[in-house]
């Protein structure tokens, strides 16, 4: 390829995605196959913009019913770092994450349908990535991240173990990892580029794909109740206390919070097509947004930090008459500090109808 072409294509997906014949082919595939069955179609569409998304999953596009985009999966990459691309970890900025999510929410609204997700088989665990997986904040931040996502427009996807607050692994040696991308990166970085093994492993602990591929933690029994044999990957060491059996028995668990969020989406069908409005776009620690349909209104407030955050109440909708809908702290604590969010706190208010 030409030098100019190389400058504008930083990875293979840009070379192979959105070719000139892909949309005619997708329309034919939908017409001759998908449309003949009671199926739902979703595309994994890397290197796709909101404008591309309207071609793939537009209401009248005749191709797919929804898609996954990957824009928010790159907010903690450092292209200039010594390891390059996703492996050079840079602490993400909430303002950039909000910008991306807002762009997809507003540009698809009324035109196409998107998917909502934090995790998949190629990404690290969200509670370790965008939350805080320490014993003090793991449950709180896992619930907060779930709350942040589930009130947006789109179809939420929950990746195995996300609903338990499963975390990244920190294995001490590359021999523990099976992912070929991870092993190749480690070899190149340590043997060809002279990077220290400890530094490269820290990157793998943060961004490696095997973080999401450890066996599902069903119980505290041997091998987490996943198998009586030897799994492809070892279990995370914390399976003895982070597992489905323990979560089911605990009414305050991350699992039951996810169940409550799903129930609320079913109870309030107006949320499906309600308008999305990002609030406080420049706040470095708080994500706030409004959903409204002209009659109903809902306010989501989420603290993405381990410190108390004072809310700029004058920039938010009036909370007079607002009713708590769900949160990750008891409702009685809300009234004690309506203008403050505790560390990793999430609140959802049902506001008074639009005047």
PDB file of N, CA, C and O in Angstrom, residues 49-102:
ATOM      1  N   UNK A  49     -18.269   3.833  11.978  1.00  0.00           N
ATOM      2  CA  UNK A  49     -18.707   5.109  12.549  1.00  0.00           C
ATOM      3  C   UNK A  49     -20.217   5.089  12.722  1.00  0.00           C
ATOM      4  O   UNK A  49     -20.906   4.216  12.176  1.00  0.00           O
ATOM      5  N   UNK A  50     -20.780   6.057  13.446  1.00  0.00           N
ATOM      6  CA  UNK A  50     -22.242   6.139  13.525  1.00  0.00           C
ATOM      7  C   UNK A  50     -22.898   6.259  12.153  1.00  0.00           C
ATOM      8  O   UNK A  50     -23.983   5.717  11.939  1.00  0.00           O
ATOM      9  N   UNK A  51     -22.242   6.933  11.218  1.00  0.00           N
ATOM     10  CA  UNK A  51     -22.813   7.048   9.877  1.00  0.00           C
ATOM     11  C   UNK A  51     -22.812   5.695   9.171  1.00  0.00           C
ATOM     12  O   UNK A  51     -23.775   5.333   8.483  1.00  0.00           O
ATOM     13  N   UNK A  52     -21.728   4.923   9.342  1.00  0.00           N
ATOM     14  CA  UNK A  52     -21.689   3.564   8.793  1.00  0.00           C
ATOM     15  C   UNK A  52     -22.777   2.704   9.430  1.00  0.00           C
ATOM     16  O   UNK A  52     -23.400   1.866   8.771  1.00  0.00           O
ATOM     17  N   UNK A  53     -22.988   2.909  10.740  1.00  0.00           N
ATOM     18  CA  UNK A  53     -23.954   2.096  11.475  1.00  0.00           C
ATOM     19  C   UNK A  53     -25.357   2.225  10.901  1.00  0.00           C
ATOM     20  O   UNK A  53     -26.133   1.266  10.919  1.00  0.00           O
ATOM     21  N   UNK A  54     -25.691   3.386  10.396  1.00  0.00           N
ATOM     22  CA  UNK A  54     -27.016   3.592   9.808  1.00  0.00           C
ATOM     23  C   UNK A  54     -27.181   2.756   8.539  1.00  0.00           C
ATOM     24  O   UNK A  54     -28.298   2.365   8.188  1.00  0.00           O
ATOM     25  N   UNK A  55     -26.077   2.485   7.852  1.00  0.00           N
ATOM     26  CA  UNK A  55     -26.140   1.632   6.671  1.00  0.00           C
ATOM     27  C   UNK A  55     -26.294   0.167   7.067  1.00  0.00           C
ATOM     28  O   UNK A  55     -27.003  -0.602   6.410  1.00  0.00           O
ATOM     29  N   UNK A  56     -25.640  -0.221   8.146  1.00  0.00           N
ATOM     30  CA  UNK A  56     -25.697  -1.602   8.602  1.00  0.00           C
ATOM     31  C   UNK A  56     -27.012  -1.930   9.315  1.00  0.00           C
ATOM     32  O   UNK A  56     -27.607  -2.972   9.068  1.00  0.00           O
ATOM     33  N   UNK A  57     -27.411  -1.070  10.243  1.00  0.00           N
ATOM     34  CA  UNK A  57     -28.537  -1.394  11.127  1.00  0.00           C
ATOM     35  C   UNK A  57     -29.602  -0.305  11.140  1.00  0.00           C
ATOM     36  O   UNK A  57     -30.340  -0.182  12.114  1.00  0.00           O
ATOM     37  N   UNK A  58     -29.673   0.492  10.084  1.00  0.00           N
ATOM     38  CA  UNK A  58     -30.735   1.484   9.985  1.00  0.00           C
ATOM     39  C   UNK A  58     -32.093   0.810   9.934  1.00  0.00           C
ATOM     40  O   UNK A  58     -32.230  -0.317   9.453  1.00  0.00           O
ATOM     41  N   UNK A  59     -33.098   1.500  10.429  1.00  0.00           N
ATOM     42  CA  UNK A  59     -34.435   0.902  10.493  1.00  0.00           C
ATOM     43  C   UNK A  59     -34.936   0.445   9.125  1.00  0.00           C
ATOM     44  O   UNK A  59     -35.690  -0.519   9.028  1.00  0.00           O
ATOM     45  N   UNK A  60     -34.518   1.137   8.066  1.00  0.00           N
ATOM     46  CA  UNK A  60     -34.960   0.770   6.717  1.00  0.00           C
ATOM     47  C   UNK A  60     -33.811   0.250   5.854  1.00  0.00           C
ATOM     48  O   UNK A  60     -33.933   0.195   4.635  1.00  0.00           O
ATOM     49  N   UNK A  61     -32.704  -0.137   6.497  1.00  0.00           N
ATOM     50  CA  UNK A  61     -31.524  -0.544   5.732  1.00  0.00           C
ATOM     51  C   UNK A  61     -31.686  -1.910   5.083  1.00  0.00           C
ATOM     52  O   UNK A  61     -31.078  -2.199   4.049  1.00  0.00           O
ATOM     53  N   UNK A  62     -32.466  -2.785   5.692  1.00  0.00           N
ATOM     54  CA  UNK A  62     -32.635  -4.124   5.140  1.00  0.00           C
ATOM     55  C   UNK A  62     -31.404  -4.994   5.277  1.00  0.00           C
ATOM     56  O   UNK A  62     -31.166  -5.880   4.442  1.00  0.00           O
ATOM     57  N   UNK A  63     -30.621  -4.761   6.332  1.00  0.00           N
ATOM     58  CA  UNK A  63     -29.407  -5.561   6.530  1.00  0.00           C
ATOM     59  C   UNK A  63     -29.425  -6.254   7.895  1.00  0.00           C
ATOM     60  O   UNK A  63     -29.905  -7.370   8.013  1.00  0.00           O
ATOM     61  N   UNK A  64     -28.940  -5.586   8.928  1.00  0.00           N
ATOM     62  CA  UNK A  64     -28.903  -6.149  10.277  1.00  0.00           C
ATOM     63  C   UNK A  64     -29.883  -5.408  11.188  1.00  0.00           C
ATOM     64  O   UNK A  64     -30.314  -4.294  10.886  1.00  0.00           O
ATOM     65  N   UNK A  65     -30.170  -6.016  12.324  1.00  0.00           N
ATOM     66  CA  UNK A  65     -31.079  -5.373  13.271  1.00  0.00           C
ATOM     67  C   UNK A  65     -30.357  -4.560  14.330  1.00  0.00           C
ATOM     68  O   UNK A  65     -30.940  -3.658  14.924  1.00  0.00           O
ATOM     69  N   UNK A  66     -29.119  -4.893  14.601  1.00  0.00           N
ATOM     70  CA  UNK A  66     -28.323  -4.104  15.536  1.00  0.00           C
ATOM     71  C   UNK A  66     -26.860  -4.430  15.315  1.00  0.00           C
ATOM     72  O   UNK A  66     -26.523  -5.375  14.594  1.00  0.00           O
ATOM     73  N   UNK A  67     -25.983  -3.655  15.958  1.00  0.00           N
ATOM     74  CA  UNK A  67     -24.548  -3.897  15.787  1.00  0.00           C
ATOM     75  C   UNK A  67     -23.772  -3.532  17.030  1.00  0.00           C
ATOM     76  O   UNK A  67     -24.264  -2.828  17.913  1.00  0.00           O
ATOM     77  N   UNK A  68     -22.551  -4.045  17.066  1.00  0.00           N
ATOM     78  CA  UNK A  68     -21.573  -3.661  18.077  1.00  0.00           C
ATOM     79  C   UNK A  68     -20.564  -2.711  17.436  1.00  0.00           C
ATOM     80  O   UNK A  68     -20.014  -3.023  16.379  1.00  0.00           O
ATOM     81  N   UNK A  69     -20.325  -1.586  18.067  1.00  0.00           N
ATOM     82  CA  UNK A  69     -19.205  -0.741  17.660  1.00  0.00           C
ATOM     83  C   UNK A  69     -18.108  -0.873  18.710  1.00  0.00           C
ATOM     84  O   UNK A  69     -18.322  -1.440  19.779  1.00  0.00           O
ATOM     85  N   UNK A  70     -16.922  -0.347  18.427  1.00  0.00           N
ATOM     86  CA  UNK A  70     -15.781  -0.555  19.314  1.00  0.00           C
ATOM     87  C   UNK A  70     -15.103   0.752  19.726  1.00  0.00           C
ATOM     88  O   UNK A  70     -14.015   0.727  20.294  1.00  0.00           O
ATOM     89  N   UNK A  71     -15.760   1.879  19.453  1.00  0.00           N
ATOM     90  CA  UNK A  71     -15.112   3.161  19.740  1.00  0.00           C
ATOM     91  C   UNK A  71     -14.720   3.300  21.206  1.00  0.00           C
ATOM     92  O   UNK A  71     -13.636   3.796  21.527  1.00  0.00           O
ATOM     93  N   UNK A  72     -15.614   2.907  22.116  1.00  0.00           N
ATOM     94  CA  UNK A  72     -15.318   3.099  23.536  1.00  0.00           C
ATOM     95  C   UNK A  72     -14.320   2.079  24.069  1.00  0.00           C
ATOM     96  O   UNK A  72     -13.825   2.224  25.188  1.00  0.00           O
ATOM     97  N   UNK A  73     -13.996   1.070  23.277  1.00  0.00           N
ATOM     98  CA  UNK A  73     -13.023   0.079  23.717  1.00  0.00           C
ATOM     99  C   UNK A  73     -11.577   0.557  23.549  1.00  0.00           C
ATOM    100  O   UNK A  73     -10.645  -0.149  23.937  1.00  0.00           O
ATOM    101  N   UNK A  74     -11.383   1.723  22.965  1.00  0.00           N
ATOM    102  CA  UNK A  74     -10.025   2.224  22.767  1.00  0.00           C
ATOM    103  C   UNK A  74      -9.679   3.417  23.637  1.00  0.00           C
ATOM    104  O   UNK A  74      -8.609   4.014  23.448  1.00  0.00           O
ATOM    105  N   UNK A  75     -10.525   3.764  24.611  1.00  0.00           N
ATOM    106  CA  UNK A  75     -10.282   4.990  25.377  1.00  0.00           C
ATOM    107  C   UNK A  75      -9.075   4.886  26.300  1.00  0.00           C
ATOM    108  O   UNK A  75      -8.557   5.907  26.748  1.00  0.00           O
ATOM    109  N   UNK A  76      -8.625   3.669  26.598  1.00  0.00           N
ATOM    110  CA  UNK A  76      -7.452   3.524  27.471  1.00  0.00           C
ATOM    111  C   UNK A  76      -6.239   3.003  26.700  1.00  0.00           C
ATOM    112  O   UNK A  76      -5.320   2.436  27.278  1.00  0.00           O
ATOM    113  N   UNK A  77      -6.229   3.217  25.385  1.00  0.00           N
ATOM    114  CA  UNK A  77      -5.055   2.889  24.576  1.00  0.00           C
ATOM    115  C   UNK A  77      -4.115   4.085  24.495  1.00  0.00           C
ATOM    116  O   UNK A  77      -4.557   5.234  24.513  1.00  0.00           O
ATOM    117  N   UNK A  78      -2.830   3.798  24.385  1.00  0.00           N
ATOM    118  CA  UNK A  78      -1.832   4.849  24.181  1.00  0.00           C
ATOM    119  C   UNK A  78      -1.017   4.503  22.937  1.00  0.00           C
ATOM    120  O   UNK A  78      -0.029   3.768  23.013  1.00  0.00           O
ATOM    121  N   UNK A  79      -1.434   5.009  21.754  1.00  0.00           N
ATOM    122  CA  UNK A  79      -0.748   4.672  20.502  1.00  0.00           C
ATOM    123  C   UNK A  79       0.725   5.045  20.497  1.00  0.00           C
ATOM    124  O   UNK A  79       1.520   4.470  19.751  1.00  0.00           O
ATOM    125  N   UNK A  80       1.099   6.022  21.328  1.00  0.00           N
ATOM    126  CA  UNK A  80       2.496   6.469  21.352  1.00  0.00           C
ATOM    127  C   UNK A  80       3.338   5.698  22.363  1.00  0.00           C
ATOM    128  O   UNK A  80       4.534   5.926  22.477  1.00  0.00           O
ATOM    129  N   UNK A  81       2.728   4.798  23.102  1.00  0.00           N
ATOM    130  CA  UNK A  81       3.462   4.065  24.127  1.00  0.00           C
ATOM    131  C   UNK A  81       4.453   3.077  23.541  1.00  0.00           C
ATOM    132  O   UNK A  81       4.390   2.714  22.363  1.00  0.00           O
ATOM    133  N   UNK A  82       5.354   2.594  24.377  1.00  0.00           N
ATOM    134  CA  UNK A  82       6.441   1.742  23.897  1.00  0.00           C
ATOM    135  C   UNK A  82       5.956   0.378  23.418  1.00  0.00           C
ATOM    136  O   UNK A  82       6.615  -0.271  22.598  1.00  0.00           O
ATOM    137  N   UNK A  83       4.790  -0.081  23.915  1.00  0.00           N
ATOM    138  CA  UNK A  83       4.273  -1.372  23.476  1.00  0.00           C
ATOM    139  C   UNK A  83       3.340  -1.235  22.280  1.00  0.00           C
ATOM    140  O   UNK A  83       3.083  -2.196  21.573  1.00  0.00           O
ATOM    141  N   UNK A  84       2.813  -0.036  22.081  1.00  0.00           N
ATOM    142  CA  UNK A  84       1.980   0.234  20.914  1.00  0.00           C
ATOM    143  C   UNK A  84       0.538  -0.210  21.073  1.00  0.00           C
ATOM    144  O   UNK A  84       0.237  -1.182  21.764  1.00  0.00           O
ATOM    145  N   UNK A  85      -0.369   0.543  20.439  1.00  0.00           N
ATOM    146  CA  UNK A  85      -1.783   0.173  20.385  1.00  0.00           C
ATOM    147  C   UNK A  85      -2.403  -0.050  21.735  1.00  0.00           C
ATOM    148  O   UNK A  85      -2.114   0.659  22.701  1.00  0.00           O
ATOM    149  N   UNK A  86      -3.232  -1.075  21.819  1.00  0.00           N
ATOM    150  CA  UNK A  86      -3.968  -1.321  23.057  1.00  0.00           C
ATOM    151  C   UNK A  86      -3.048  -1.739  24.208  1.00  0.00           C
ATOM    152  O   UNK A  86      -3.404  -1.612  25.379  1.00  0.00           O
ATOM    153  N   UNK A  87      -1.863  -2.264  23.876  1.00  0.00           N
ATOM    154  CA  UNK A  87      -0.999  -2.775  24.933  1.00  0.00           C
ATOM    155  C   UNK A  87      -0.307  -1.676  25.721  1.00  0.00           C
ATOM    156  O   UNK A  87       0.182  -1.919  26.834  1.00  0.00           O
ATOM    157  N   UNK A  88      -0.239  -0.491  25.167  1.00  0.00           N
ATOM    158  CA  UNK A  88       0.309   0.641  25.923  1.00  0.00           C
ATOM    159  C   UNK A  88      -0.847   1.304  26.650  1.00  0.00           C
ATOM    160  O   UNK A  88      -1.569   2.132  26.107  1.00  0.00           O
ATOM    161  N   UNK A  89      -1.041   0.902  27.868  1.00  0.00           N
ATOM    162  CA  UNK A  89      -2.190   1.347  28.652  1.00  0.00           C
ATOM    163  C   UNK A  89      -2.042   2.796  29.081  1.00  0.00           C
ATOM    164  O   UNK A  89      -0.976   3.221  29.529  1.00  0.00           O
ATOM    165  N   UNK A  90      -3.113   3.555  28.950  1.00  0.00           N
ATOM    166  CA  UNK A  90      -3.161   4.934  29.437  1.00  0.00           C
ATOM    167  C   UNK A  90      -4.469   5.096  30.203  1.00  0.00           C
ATOM    168  O   UNK A  90      -5.532   4.752  29.680  1.00  0.00           O
ATOM    169  N   UNK A  91      -4.422   5.562  31.438  1.00  0.00           N
ATOM    170  CA  UNK A  91      -5.673   5.736  32.190  1.00  0.00           C
ATOM    171  C   UNK A  91      -6.687   6.512  31.364  1.00  0.00           C
ATOM    172  O   UNK A  91      -6.371   7.568  30.810  1.00  0.00           O
ATOM    173  N   UNK A  92      -7.891   5.972  31.256  1.00  0.00           N
ATOM    174  CA  UNK A  92      -8.892   6.605  30.406  1.00  0.00           C
ATOM    175  C   UNK A  92      -9.425   7.889  31.043  1.00  0.00           C
ATOM    176  O   UNK A  92      -9.378   8.060  32.270  1.00  0.00           O
ATOM    177  N   UNK A  93      -9.917   8.777  30.198  1.00  0.00           N
ATOM    178  CA  UNK A  93     -10.558   9.998  30.661  1.00  0.00           C
ATOM    179  C   UNK A  93     -12.071   9.825  30.526  1.00  0.00           C
ATOM    180  O   UNK A  93     -12.566   9.505  29.442  1.00  0.00           O
ATOM    181  N   UNK A  94     -12.778  10.048  31.617  1.00  0.00           N
ATOM    182  CA  UNK A  94     -14.224   9.885  31.582  1.00  0.00           C
ATOM    183  C   UNK A  94     -14.855  10.824  30.568  1.00  0.00           C
ATOM    184  O   UNK A  94     -15.843  10.462  29.916  1.00  0.00           O
ATOM    185  N   UNK A  95     -14.301  12.002  30.403  1.00  0.00           N
ATOM    186  CA  UNK A  95     -14.863  12.947  29.435  1.00  0.00           C
ATOM    187  C   UNK A  95     -14.832  12.377  28.018  1.00  0.00           C
ATOM    188  O   UNK A  95     -15.756  12.599  27.233  1.00  0.00           O
ATOM    189  N   UNK A  96     -13.785  11.628  27.681  1.00  0.00           N
ATOM    190  CA  UNK A  96     -13.701  11.017  26.355  1.00  0.00           C
ATOM    191  C   UNK A  96     -14.675   9.847  26.240  1.00  0.00           C
ATOM    192  O   UNK A  96     -15.319   9.668  25.203  1.00  0.00           O
ATOM    193  N   UNK A  97     -14.786   9.051  27.287  1.00  0.00           N
ATOM    194  CA  UNK A  97     -15.760   7.961  27.277  1.00  0.00           C
ATOM    195  C   UNK A  97     -17.170   8.513  27.097  1.00  0.00           C
ATOM    196  O   UNK A  97     -17.966   7.988  26.308  1.00  0.00           O
ATOM    197  N   UNK A  98     -17.485   9.599  27.785  1.00  0.00           N
ATOM    198  CA  UNK A  98     -18.813  10.213  27.656  1.00  0.00           C
ATOM    199  C   UNK A  98     -19.023  10.759  26.256  1.00  0.00           C
ATOM    200  O   UNK A  98     -20.122  10.650  25.692  1.00  0.00           O
ATOM    201  N   UNK A  99     -17.988  11.354  25.683  1.00  0.00           N
ATOM    202  CA  UNK A  99     -18.130  11.901  24.330  1.00  0.00           C
ATOM    203  C   UNK A  99     -18.499  10.802  23.333  1.00  0.00           C
ATOM    204  O   UNK A  99     -19.390  10.985  22.486  1.00  0.00           O
ATOM    205  N   UNK A 100     -17.820   9.668  23.439  1.00  0.00           N
ATOM    206  CA  UNK A 100     -18.067   8.567  22.518  1.00  0.00           C
ATOM    207  C   UNK A 100     -19.469   8.000  22.704  1.00  0.00           C
ATOM    208  O   UNK A 100     -20.223   7.810  21.733  1.00  0.00           O
ATOM    209  N   UNK A 101     -19.838   7.719  23.945  1.00  0.00           N
ATOM    210  CA  UNK A 101     -21.160   7.154  24.200  1.00  0.00           C
ATOM    211  C   UNK A 101     -22.262   8.115  23.771  1.00  0.00           C
ATOM    212  O   UNK A 101     -23.278   7.704  23.194  1.00  0.00           O
ATOM    213  N   UNK A 102     -22.060   9.390  24.024  1.00  0.00           N
ATOM    214  CA  UNK A 102     -23.058  10.388  23.632  1.00  0.00           C
ATOM    215  C   UNK A 102     -23.202  10.452  22.110  1.00  0.00           C
ATOM    216  O   UNK A 102     -24.317  10.541  21.575  1.00  0.00           O
TER     217      UNK A 102
END
